[in-house]
Short mmCIF file of C-alpha atoms in Angstrom, two decimals:
data_model
loop_
_atom_site.label_atom_id
_atom_site.label_comp_id
_atom_site.label_asym_id
_atom_site.label_seq_id
_atom_site.Cartn_x
_atom_site.Cartn_y
_atom_site.Cartn_z
CA MET L 25 21.80 -2.69 -28.76
CA ALA L 26 23.02 0.82 -27.52
CA GLU L 27 27.20 1.01 -28.67
CA VAL L 28 30.03 0.93 -25.83
CA PRO L 29 32.28 3.47 -26.51
CA ASN L 30 35.46 2.80 -26.94
CA ARG L 31 38.22 3.55 -23.89
CA GLU L 32 39.72 6.88 -25.61
CA SER L 33 36.04 8.08 -26.17
CA VAL L 34 35.23 7.12 -22.23
CA ASP L 35 38.16 8.93 -20.98
CA SER L 36 36.71 12.09 -23.16
CA ILE L 37 33.28 11.73 -21.49
CA ILE L 38 34.27 11.99 -17.49
CA PRO L 39 37.67 12.10 -15.88
CA LEU L 40 39.24 9.78 -13.54
CA CYS L 41 38.70 9.91 -9.90
CA SER L 42 40.30 13.45 -8.88
CA GLN L 43 41.50 14.54 -5.89
CA ILE L 44 41.11 17.84 -3.90
CA PRO L 45 43.89 19.42 -1.86
CA SER L 46 42.57 19.34 2.17
CA ILE L 47 42.64 22.84 3.73
CA LYS L 48 42.57 23.00 7.64
CA SER L 49 39.95 25.79 8.21
CA SER L 50 40.02 28.39 10.63
CA VAL L 51 36.89 29.72 10.36
CA HIS L 52 33.35 28.72 8.81
CA ILE L 53 30.06 31.04 8.66
CA LYS L 54 27.37 27.67 8.74
CA ALA L 55 25.24 28.18 5.33
CA ASN L 56 21.89 26.52 7.16
CA SER L 57 22.20 29.11 10.14
CA PHE L 58 20.78 32.50 8.52
CA LYS L 59 17.66 33.78 9.73
CA TYR L 60 16.18 36.46 8.44
CA LEU L 61 14.53 38.95 11.25
CA ASP L 62 12.80 42.26 11.62
CA TYR L 63 15.67 44.49 12.65
CA GLY L 64 18.33 42.57 9.56
CA LEU L 65 19.86 39.12 9.26
CA GLN L 66 21.60 36.23 12.26
CA PHE L 67 24.27 33.94 11.83
CA MET L 68 26.43 31.58 12.98
CA CYS L 69 29.75 31.36 13.26
CA SER L 70 32.92 29.16 14.66
CA ALA L 71 36.46 30.32 14.25
CA LEU L 72 39.63 28.31 15.50
CA MET L 73 41.63 31.88 15.74
CA PRO L 74 40.51 35.94 15.89
CA THR L 75 38.88 36.40 13.11
CA GLU L 76 37.22 39.98 11.34
CA ILE L 77 33.58 39.47 9.93
CA LEU L 78 33.12 42.10 6.76
CA VAL L 79 29.52 42.02 5.86
CA ARG L 80 29.51 44.43 2.57
CA PHE L 81 26.54 45.18 0.60
CA PHE L 82 25.81 45.26 -3.41
CA VAL L 83 29.92 44.36 -4.27
CA TYR L 84 30.80 43.26 -7.74
CA GLU L 85 33.71 40.82 -7.77
CA ASP L 86 37.26 41.93 -8.49
CA GLY L 87 40.09 38.84 -8.91
CA LEU L 88 39.85 37.36 -5.77
CA GLY L 89 38.43 40.39 -3.99
CA PHE L 90 35.02 42.96 -4.16
CA ILE L 91 34.21 46.40 -5.04
CA LYS L 92 31.46 48.54 -3.72
CA ASP L 93 28.92 49.33 -6.66
CA PRO L 94 28.67 53.15 -6.13
CA LYS L 95 24.56 53.15 -7.15
CA TYR L 96 24.11 52.00 -3.13
CA ASP L 97 24.79 53.62 -0.45
CA ILE L 98 24.47 50.74 2.56
CA PRO L 99 27.59 50.78 4.61
CA ASP L 100 29.58 47.72 5.18
CA GLN L 101 29.36 46.25 9.16
CA LYS L 102 32.74 44.62 10.86
CA PHE L 103 32.66 42.19 13.84
CA ASN L 104 35.70 40.39 15.39
CA ILE L 105 34.70 37.33 16.72
CA GLN L 106 37.57 35.09 19.34
CA ILE L 107 37.94 31.52 19.14
CA GLY L 108 34.72 29.85 19.77
CA PHE L 109 31.87 28.12 18.10
CA ASP L 110 28.74 28.82 17.21
CA GLN L 111 29.06 31.86 17.80
CA ILE L 112 26.00 34.42 16.88
CA LEU L 113 26.14 37.58 14.87
CA ASP L 114 23.34 40.05 14.09
CA VAL L 115 23.63 41.77 10.82
CA ARG L 116 20.87 45.49 11.34
CA VAL L 117 19.81 46.34 8.00
CA ASN L 118 16.30 47.31 6.75
CA PHE L 119 15.89 44.73 3.66
CA ASN L 120 13.26 47.73 2.25
CA ASP L 121 16.47 49.13 0.53
CA PHE L 122 17.50 45.89 -1.30
CA SER L 123 14.82 46.73 -4.39
CA TYR L 124 17.66 45.81 -7.57
CA GLU L 125 15.53 44.33 -10.01
CA TYR L 126 18.01 46.61 -12.22
CA SER L 127 21.55 45.84 -9.92
CA THR L 128 23.94 43.55 -11.35
CA SER L 129 25.82 43.73 -8.21
CA LEU L 130 25.94 40.71 -5.44
CA PRO L 131 23.46 42.08 -2.82
CA ILE L 132 25.09 40.30 0.51
CA VAL L 133 28.90 39.43 0.64
CA ILE L 134 30.48 38.03 3.99
CA GLU L 135 33.92 37.75 4.48
CA ALA L 136 35.54 35.77 7.49
CA ALA L 137 39.54 36.77 7.44
CA ASN L 138 42.37 35.60 9.81
CA GLU L 139 46.03 34.81 9.32
CA ASN L 140 45.42 31.19 7.80
CA LEU L 141 42.67 31.92 4.76
CA ILE L 142 39.41 34.05 4.05
CA GLU L 143 36.03 32.11 3.71
CA VAL L 144 33.47 34.10 1.71
CA THR L 145 29.57 33.55 1.73
CA LEU L 146 27.36 34.99 -1.36
CA ILE L 147 24.13 35.59 -0.45
CA GLU L 148 20.87 36.19 -2.24
CA VAL L 149 18.04 38.29 -0.77
CA ARG L 150 14.55 37.79 -2.46
CA GLY L 151 11.92 39.65 -0.49
CA LYS L 152 11.96 37.84 2.95
CA ASN L 153 14.10 34.71 1.15
CA LEU L 154 17.60 34.11 1.95
CA ARG L 155 19.26 31.65 -0.01
CA ILE L 156 23.12 31.10 0.30
CA LEU L 157 24.89 31.47 -3.56
CA GLN L 158 27.94 29.89 -2.96
CA GLN L 159 30.48 29.41 0.02
CA ARG L 160 34.26 29.66 -1.17
CA VAL L 161 37.49 29.60 0.69
CA ILE L 162 40.77 31.78 -0.39
CA LYS L 163 44.01 30.41 0.94
CA ASN L 164 47.68 31.11 -0.74
CA ASN L 165 45.73 33.21 -3.10
CA GLN L 166 43.89 30.15 -4.51
CA MET L 167 40.28 29.85 -4.49
CA PHE L 168 38.28 26.61 -3.59
CA GLU L 169 34.77 26.79 -3.32
CA LEU L 170 33.01 25.25 -0.65
CA ARG L 171 30.21 22.17 -1.20
CA GLU L 172 28.04 20.23 1.27
CA ILE L 173 28.08 16.47 0.71
CA PHE L 174 26.04 13.76 1.93
CA ASN L 175 26.46 10.66 3.83
CA PRO L 176 29.81 11.01 4.42
CA PRO L 177 31.66 8.35 6.79
CA ASN L 178 31.61 9.83 10.39
CA ASP L 179 32.31 8.13 13.88
CA ASP L 180 28.54 7.20 14.67
CA MET L 181 28.51 4.48 11.95
CA ASP L 182 29.38 0.91 12.70
CA GLU L 183 32.03 -0.75 10.26
CA ARG L 184 29.34 -1.66 7.27
CA GLU L 185 27.94 1.33 7.32
CA ARG L 186 31.43 2.76 6.27
CA PHE L 187 31.71 1.10 3.16
CA CYS L 188 30.51 1.44 -0.76
CA VAL L 189 26.56 0.47 -1.26
CA VAL L 190 28.14 -0.84 -4.56
CA CYS L 191 30.74 -3.71 -3.79
CA MET L 192 30.16 -3.73 0.30
CA SER L 193 34.13 -4.27 0.38
CA TYR L 194 36.17 -1.10 0.10
CA ALA L 195 35.50 2.23 2.32
CA ARG L 196 33.10 5.04 0.63
CA ASN L 197 35.50 7.77 -0.12
CA THR L 198 34.26 9.29 -3.23
CA ILE L 199 32.04 11.81 -3.88
CA ILE L 200 29.49 11.40 -6.87
CA GLU L 201 29.08 15.18 -8.63
CA PRO L 202 26.98 17.03 -8.93
CA CYS L 203 24.76 15.56 -6.25
CA CYS L 204 27.43 15.08 -4.12
CA HIS L 205 26.44 11.73 -2.57
CA VAL L 206 29.38 10.14 -0.47
CA CYS L 207 28.77 5.78 -1.58
CA LEU L 208 31.17 4.25 -3.76
CA CYS L 209 35.01 3.75 -2.90
CA GLU L 210 37.25 4.58 -5.59
CA ARG L 211 37.21 0.95 -7.37
CA CYS L 212 33.87 1.05 -8.08
CA ALA L 213 33.86 4.72 -9.44
CA ASN L 214 36.69 3.94 -11.49
CA LEU L 215 34.53 0.98 -12.89
CA MET L 216 31.43 3.14 -13.32
CA ARG L 217 33.30 5.98 -14.95
CA THR L 218 33.28 3.31 -18.09
CA GLN L 219 29.34 2.66 -18.45
CA VAL L 220 27.20 4.34 -20.88
CA ASN L 221 24.48 5.53 -18.05
CA ARG L 222 26.21 6.23 -14.99
CA LYS L 223 23.69 7.28 -12.17
CA CYS L 224 24.38 8.19 -8.69
CA PRO L 225 23.58 4.79 -6.58
CA MET L 226 21.58 7.03 -4.05
CA CYS L 227 19.67 9.39 -6.11
CA ARG L 228 19.95 8.19 -9.66
CA GLN L 229 21.13 11.27 -10.68
CA GLU L 230 23.29 11.56 -14.11
CA VAL L 231 26.83 11.42 -12.77
CA THR L 232 29.37 13.78 -14.02
CA SER L 233 32.68 13.61 -12.24
CA PHE L 234 33.92 11.64 -9.27
CA ILE L 235 35.97 13.25 -6.31
CA LYS L 236 38.20 10.93 -4.34
CA ILE L 237 38.52 12.51 -0.78
CA ASN L 238 40.51 11.07 2.27
CA PHE L 239 38.76 10.83 5.29
CA LYS L 240 40.02 10.60 8.89
#
């Protein structure tokens, strides 16, 4: 029979449901909108206020900012967009210049900045393949990672679909990490954290932590 850990050891294994701050975003680059084209790349951006988009090539991280890798001379490209949704931006660049086997710098970094915040998208280029490494938001000198979540409650769901998949009694309000499924209420998440084998009810992946979200 498996040994059940005591309360102290459980607390050291996995934290209580943590809460993350709510940030009202004024700009967002759609991660699934990136396309590799003959002349470069294309992506979509939505903005709630005038925003400057800066596309940078081969840069190093420097605190909350980036500095140019002197080994590469691909110039930055700047766009100014107004208020609007799903605005298409075309970046003209020769991907033949992206032979960076020995480079430790980031090949493409897109900074979307306005008076409210900065959103940063890090992109890897391998041949004709583009991969989003990470998206971040910087606000008030604090950095937050953007994560895609799966199956969050929404207005198109009926009332029962919004309930926790375990107890079917309380609203789903907890993200499971690392799979990012939203399928538990806070009560069931806190019960799950005391279990020896913690697996997501949706995909059966091992659970490392829980994040409580207040959905509106």
